[in-house]
Tab-separated table of N, CA, C and O in Angstrom:
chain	number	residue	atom	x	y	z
K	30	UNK	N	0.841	-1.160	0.000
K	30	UNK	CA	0.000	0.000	0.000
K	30	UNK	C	0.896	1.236	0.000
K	30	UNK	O	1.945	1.223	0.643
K	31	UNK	N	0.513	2.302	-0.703
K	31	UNK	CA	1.488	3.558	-0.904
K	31	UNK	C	0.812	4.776	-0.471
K	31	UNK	O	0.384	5.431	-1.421
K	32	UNK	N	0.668	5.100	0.279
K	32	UNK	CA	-0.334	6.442	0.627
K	32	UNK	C	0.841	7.565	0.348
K	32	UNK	O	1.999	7.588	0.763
K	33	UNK	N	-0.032	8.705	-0.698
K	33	UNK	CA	1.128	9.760	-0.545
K	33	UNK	C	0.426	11.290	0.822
K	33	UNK	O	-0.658	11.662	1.272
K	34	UNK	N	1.731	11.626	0.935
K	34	UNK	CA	1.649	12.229	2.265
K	34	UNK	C	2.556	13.638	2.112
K	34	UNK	O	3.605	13.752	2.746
K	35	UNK	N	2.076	14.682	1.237
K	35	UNK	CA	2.753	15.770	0.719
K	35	UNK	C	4.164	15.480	-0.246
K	35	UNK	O	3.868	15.676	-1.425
K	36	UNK	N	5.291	15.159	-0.119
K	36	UNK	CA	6.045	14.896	-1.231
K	36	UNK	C	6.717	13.608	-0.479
K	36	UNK	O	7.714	13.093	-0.985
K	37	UNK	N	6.153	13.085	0.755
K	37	UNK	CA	7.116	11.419	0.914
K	37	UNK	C	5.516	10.258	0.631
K	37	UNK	O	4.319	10.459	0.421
K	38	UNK	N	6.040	9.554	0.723
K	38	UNK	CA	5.155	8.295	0.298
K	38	UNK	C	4.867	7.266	1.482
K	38	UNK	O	5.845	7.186	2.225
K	39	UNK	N	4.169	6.737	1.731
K	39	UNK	CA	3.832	5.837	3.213
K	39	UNK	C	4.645	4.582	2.626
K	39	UNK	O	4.583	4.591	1.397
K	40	UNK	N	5.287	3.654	3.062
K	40	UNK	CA	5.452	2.300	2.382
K	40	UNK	C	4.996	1.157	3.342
K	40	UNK	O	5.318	1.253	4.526
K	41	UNK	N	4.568	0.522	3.091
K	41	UNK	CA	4.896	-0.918	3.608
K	41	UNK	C	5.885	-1.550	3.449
K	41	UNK	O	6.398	-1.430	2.337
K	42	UNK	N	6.589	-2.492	4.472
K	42	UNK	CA	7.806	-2.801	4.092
K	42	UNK	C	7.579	-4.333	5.190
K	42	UNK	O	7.320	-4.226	6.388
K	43	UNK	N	7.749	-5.752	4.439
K	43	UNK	CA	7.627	-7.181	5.298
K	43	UNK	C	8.938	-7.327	5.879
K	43	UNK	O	10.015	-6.971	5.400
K	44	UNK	N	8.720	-7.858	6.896
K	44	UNK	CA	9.880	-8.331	7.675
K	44	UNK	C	9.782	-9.627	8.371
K	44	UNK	O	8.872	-9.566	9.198
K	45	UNK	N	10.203	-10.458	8.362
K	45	UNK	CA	10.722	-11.509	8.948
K	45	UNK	C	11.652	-11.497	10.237
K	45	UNK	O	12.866	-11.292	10.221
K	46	UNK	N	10.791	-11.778	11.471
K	46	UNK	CA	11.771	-11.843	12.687
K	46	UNK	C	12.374	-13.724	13.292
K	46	UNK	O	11.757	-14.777	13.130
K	47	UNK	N	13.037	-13.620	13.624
K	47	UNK	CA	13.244	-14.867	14.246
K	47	UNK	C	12.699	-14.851	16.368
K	47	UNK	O	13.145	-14.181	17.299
K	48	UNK	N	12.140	-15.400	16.339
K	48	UNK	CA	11.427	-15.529	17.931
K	48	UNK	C	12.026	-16.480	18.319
K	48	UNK	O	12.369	-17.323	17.490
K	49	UNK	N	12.377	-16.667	19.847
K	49	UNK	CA	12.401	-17.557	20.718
K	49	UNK	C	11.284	-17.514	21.910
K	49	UNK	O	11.326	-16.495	22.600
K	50	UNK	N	10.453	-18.325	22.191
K	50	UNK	CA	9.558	-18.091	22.938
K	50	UNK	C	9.960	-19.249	24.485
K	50	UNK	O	10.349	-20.414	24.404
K	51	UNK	N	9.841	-18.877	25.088
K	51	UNK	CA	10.148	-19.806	26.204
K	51	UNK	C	8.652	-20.160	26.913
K	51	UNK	O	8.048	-19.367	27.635
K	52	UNK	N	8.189	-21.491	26.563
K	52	UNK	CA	7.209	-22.057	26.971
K	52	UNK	C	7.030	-22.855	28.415
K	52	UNK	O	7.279	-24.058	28.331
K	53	UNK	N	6.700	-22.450	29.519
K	53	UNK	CA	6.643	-23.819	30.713
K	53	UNK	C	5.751	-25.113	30.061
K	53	UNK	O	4.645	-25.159	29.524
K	54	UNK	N	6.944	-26.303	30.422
K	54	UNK	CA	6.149	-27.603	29.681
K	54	UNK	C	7.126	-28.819	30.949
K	54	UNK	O	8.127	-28.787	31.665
K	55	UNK	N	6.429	-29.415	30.711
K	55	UNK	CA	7.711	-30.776	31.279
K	55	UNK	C	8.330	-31.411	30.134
K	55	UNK	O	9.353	-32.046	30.390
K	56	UNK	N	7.854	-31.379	28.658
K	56	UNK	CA	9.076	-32.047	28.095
K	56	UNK	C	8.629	-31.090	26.779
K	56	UNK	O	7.733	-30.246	26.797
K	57	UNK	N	9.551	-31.469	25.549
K	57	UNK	CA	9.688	-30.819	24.352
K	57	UNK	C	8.106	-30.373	23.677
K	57	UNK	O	7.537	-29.332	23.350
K	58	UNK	N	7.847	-31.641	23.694
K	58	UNK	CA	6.753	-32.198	23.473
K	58	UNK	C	5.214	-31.328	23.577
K	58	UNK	O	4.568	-30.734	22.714
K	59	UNK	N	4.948	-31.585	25.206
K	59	UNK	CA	4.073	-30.420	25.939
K	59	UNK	C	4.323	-29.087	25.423
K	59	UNK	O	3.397	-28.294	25.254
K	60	UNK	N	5.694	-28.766	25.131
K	60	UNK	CA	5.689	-27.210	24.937
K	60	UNK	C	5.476	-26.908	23.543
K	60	UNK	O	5.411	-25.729	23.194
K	61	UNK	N	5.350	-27.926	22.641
K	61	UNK	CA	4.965	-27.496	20.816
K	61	UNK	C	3.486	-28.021	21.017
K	61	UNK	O	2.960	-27.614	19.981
K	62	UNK	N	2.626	-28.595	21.636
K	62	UNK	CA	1.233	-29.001	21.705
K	62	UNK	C	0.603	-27.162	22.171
K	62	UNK	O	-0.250	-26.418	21.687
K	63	UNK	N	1.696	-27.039	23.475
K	63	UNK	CA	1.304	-25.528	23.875
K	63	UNK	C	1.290	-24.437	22.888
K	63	UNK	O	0.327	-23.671	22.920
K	64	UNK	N	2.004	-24.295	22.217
K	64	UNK	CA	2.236	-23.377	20.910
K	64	UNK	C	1.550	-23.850	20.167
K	64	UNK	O	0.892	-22.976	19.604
K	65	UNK	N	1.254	-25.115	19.725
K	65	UNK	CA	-0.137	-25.400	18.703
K	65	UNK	C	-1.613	-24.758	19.282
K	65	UNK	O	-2.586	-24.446	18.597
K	66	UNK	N	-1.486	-24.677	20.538
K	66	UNK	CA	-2.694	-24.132	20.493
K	66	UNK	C	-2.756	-22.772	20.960
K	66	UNK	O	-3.594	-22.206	21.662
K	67	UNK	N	-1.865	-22.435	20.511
K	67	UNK	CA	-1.624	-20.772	20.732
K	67	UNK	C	-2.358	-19.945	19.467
K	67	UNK	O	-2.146	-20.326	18.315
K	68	UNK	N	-3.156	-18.893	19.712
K	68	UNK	CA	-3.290	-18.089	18.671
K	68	UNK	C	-1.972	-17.185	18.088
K	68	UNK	O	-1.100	-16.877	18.901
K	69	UNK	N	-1.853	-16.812	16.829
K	69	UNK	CA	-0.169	-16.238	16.362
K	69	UNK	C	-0.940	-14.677	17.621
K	69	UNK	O	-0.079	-14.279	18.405
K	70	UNK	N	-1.845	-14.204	17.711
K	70	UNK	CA	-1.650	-13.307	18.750
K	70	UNK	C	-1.253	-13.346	19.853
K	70	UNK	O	-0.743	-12.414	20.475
K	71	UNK	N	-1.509	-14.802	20.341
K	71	UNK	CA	-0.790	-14.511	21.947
K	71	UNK	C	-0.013	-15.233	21.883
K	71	UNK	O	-0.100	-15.855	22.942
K	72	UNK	N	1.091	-15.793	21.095
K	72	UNK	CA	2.136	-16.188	20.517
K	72	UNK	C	3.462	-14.658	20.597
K	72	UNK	O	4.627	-14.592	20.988
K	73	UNK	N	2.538	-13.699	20.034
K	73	UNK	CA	3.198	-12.511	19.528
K	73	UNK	C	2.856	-11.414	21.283
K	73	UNK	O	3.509	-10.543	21.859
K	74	UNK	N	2.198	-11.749	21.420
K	74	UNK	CA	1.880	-11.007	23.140
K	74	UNK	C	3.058	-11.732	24.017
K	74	UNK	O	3.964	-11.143	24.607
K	75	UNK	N	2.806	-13.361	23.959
K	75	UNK	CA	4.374	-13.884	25.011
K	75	UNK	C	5.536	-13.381	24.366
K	75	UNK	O	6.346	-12.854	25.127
K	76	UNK	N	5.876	-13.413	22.952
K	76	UNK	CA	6.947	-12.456	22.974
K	76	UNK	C	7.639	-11.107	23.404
K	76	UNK	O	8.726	-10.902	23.945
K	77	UNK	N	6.763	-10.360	23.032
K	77	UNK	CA	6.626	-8.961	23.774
K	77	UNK	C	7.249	-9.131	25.177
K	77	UNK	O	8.365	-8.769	25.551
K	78	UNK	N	6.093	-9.884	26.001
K	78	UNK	CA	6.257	-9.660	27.536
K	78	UNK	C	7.881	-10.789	27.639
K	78	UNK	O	8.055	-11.297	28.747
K	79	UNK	N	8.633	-11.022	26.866
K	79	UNK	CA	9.580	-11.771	27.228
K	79	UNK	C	11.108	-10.954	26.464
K	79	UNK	O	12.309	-11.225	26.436
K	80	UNK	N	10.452	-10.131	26.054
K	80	UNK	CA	11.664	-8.723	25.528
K	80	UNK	C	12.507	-8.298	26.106
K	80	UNK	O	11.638	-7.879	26.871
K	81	UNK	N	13.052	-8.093	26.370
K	81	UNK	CA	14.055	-7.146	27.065
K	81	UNK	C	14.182	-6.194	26.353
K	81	UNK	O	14.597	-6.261	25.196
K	82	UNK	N	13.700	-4.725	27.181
K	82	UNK	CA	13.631	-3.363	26.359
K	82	UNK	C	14.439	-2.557	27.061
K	82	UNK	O	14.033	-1.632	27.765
K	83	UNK	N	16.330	-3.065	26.803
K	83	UNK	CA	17.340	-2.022	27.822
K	83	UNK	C	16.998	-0.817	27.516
K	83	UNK	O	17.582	-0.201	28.407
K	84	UNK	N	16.669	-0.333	27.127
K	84	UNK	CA	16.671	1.089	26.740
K	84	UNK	C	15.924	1.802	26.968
K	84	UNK	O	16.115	2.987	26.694
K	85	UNK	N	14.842	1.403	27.525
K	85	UNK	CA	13.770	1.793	28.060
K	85	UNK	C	14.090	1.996	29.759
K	85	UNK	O	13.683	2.919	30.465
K	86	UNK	N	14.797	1.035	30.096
K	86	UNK	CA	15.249	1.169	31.407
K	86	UNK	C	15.364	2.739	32.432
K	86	UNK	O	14.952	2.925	33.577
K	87	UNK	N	16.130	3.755	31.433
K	87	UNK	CA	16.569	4.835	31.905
K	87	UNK	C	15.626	5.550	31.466
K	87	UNK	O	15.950	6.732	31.352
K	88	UNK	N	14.545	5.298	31.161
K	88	UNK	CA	13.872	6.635	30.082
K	88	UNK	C	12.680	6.655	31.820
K	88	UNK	O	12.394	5.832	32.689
K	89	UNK	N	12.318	8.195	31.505
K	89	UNK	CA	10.848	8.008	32.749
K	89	UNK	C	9.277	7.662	32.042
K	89	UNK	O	8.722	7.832	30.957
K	90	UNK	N	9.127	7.385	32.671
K	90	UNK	CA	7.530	7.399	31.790
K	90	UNK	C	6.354	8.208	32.205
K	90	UNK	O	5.839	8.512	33.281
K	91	UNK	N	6.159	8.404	31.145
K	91	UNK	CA	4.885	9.928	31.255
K	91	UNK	C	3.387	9.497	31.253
K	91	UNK	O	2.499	10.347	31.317
């Protein structure tokens, strides 16, 4: 999609991330049954909350 926006252009642009998600399971097993029944949203929500955002550390929040 290209929306123009006075003389720059909006773009879309795909990206591909690589995730590690750390699942509680007792074996391999349990923890890909757990992710099968994960929606890709709260798939993408446990990521988030498993971020580490150093940089955010020092900032205050308003």
């Amino acid at each position: 999609m290209t929306i123009k926006n006075n003389m720059e252009e909006v773009r879309d642009i795909d990206v591909t991330l690589d995730v590690v998600l750390t699942v509680i399971a007792k074996t391999n097993a349990e923890a890909y049954e757990k992710l099968d029944d994960m929606s890709v949203l709260s798939m993408l929500k446990l990521a988030v909350e498993q971020c580490e955002f150093m940089h955010l550390q020092n900032e205050t929040k308003h």
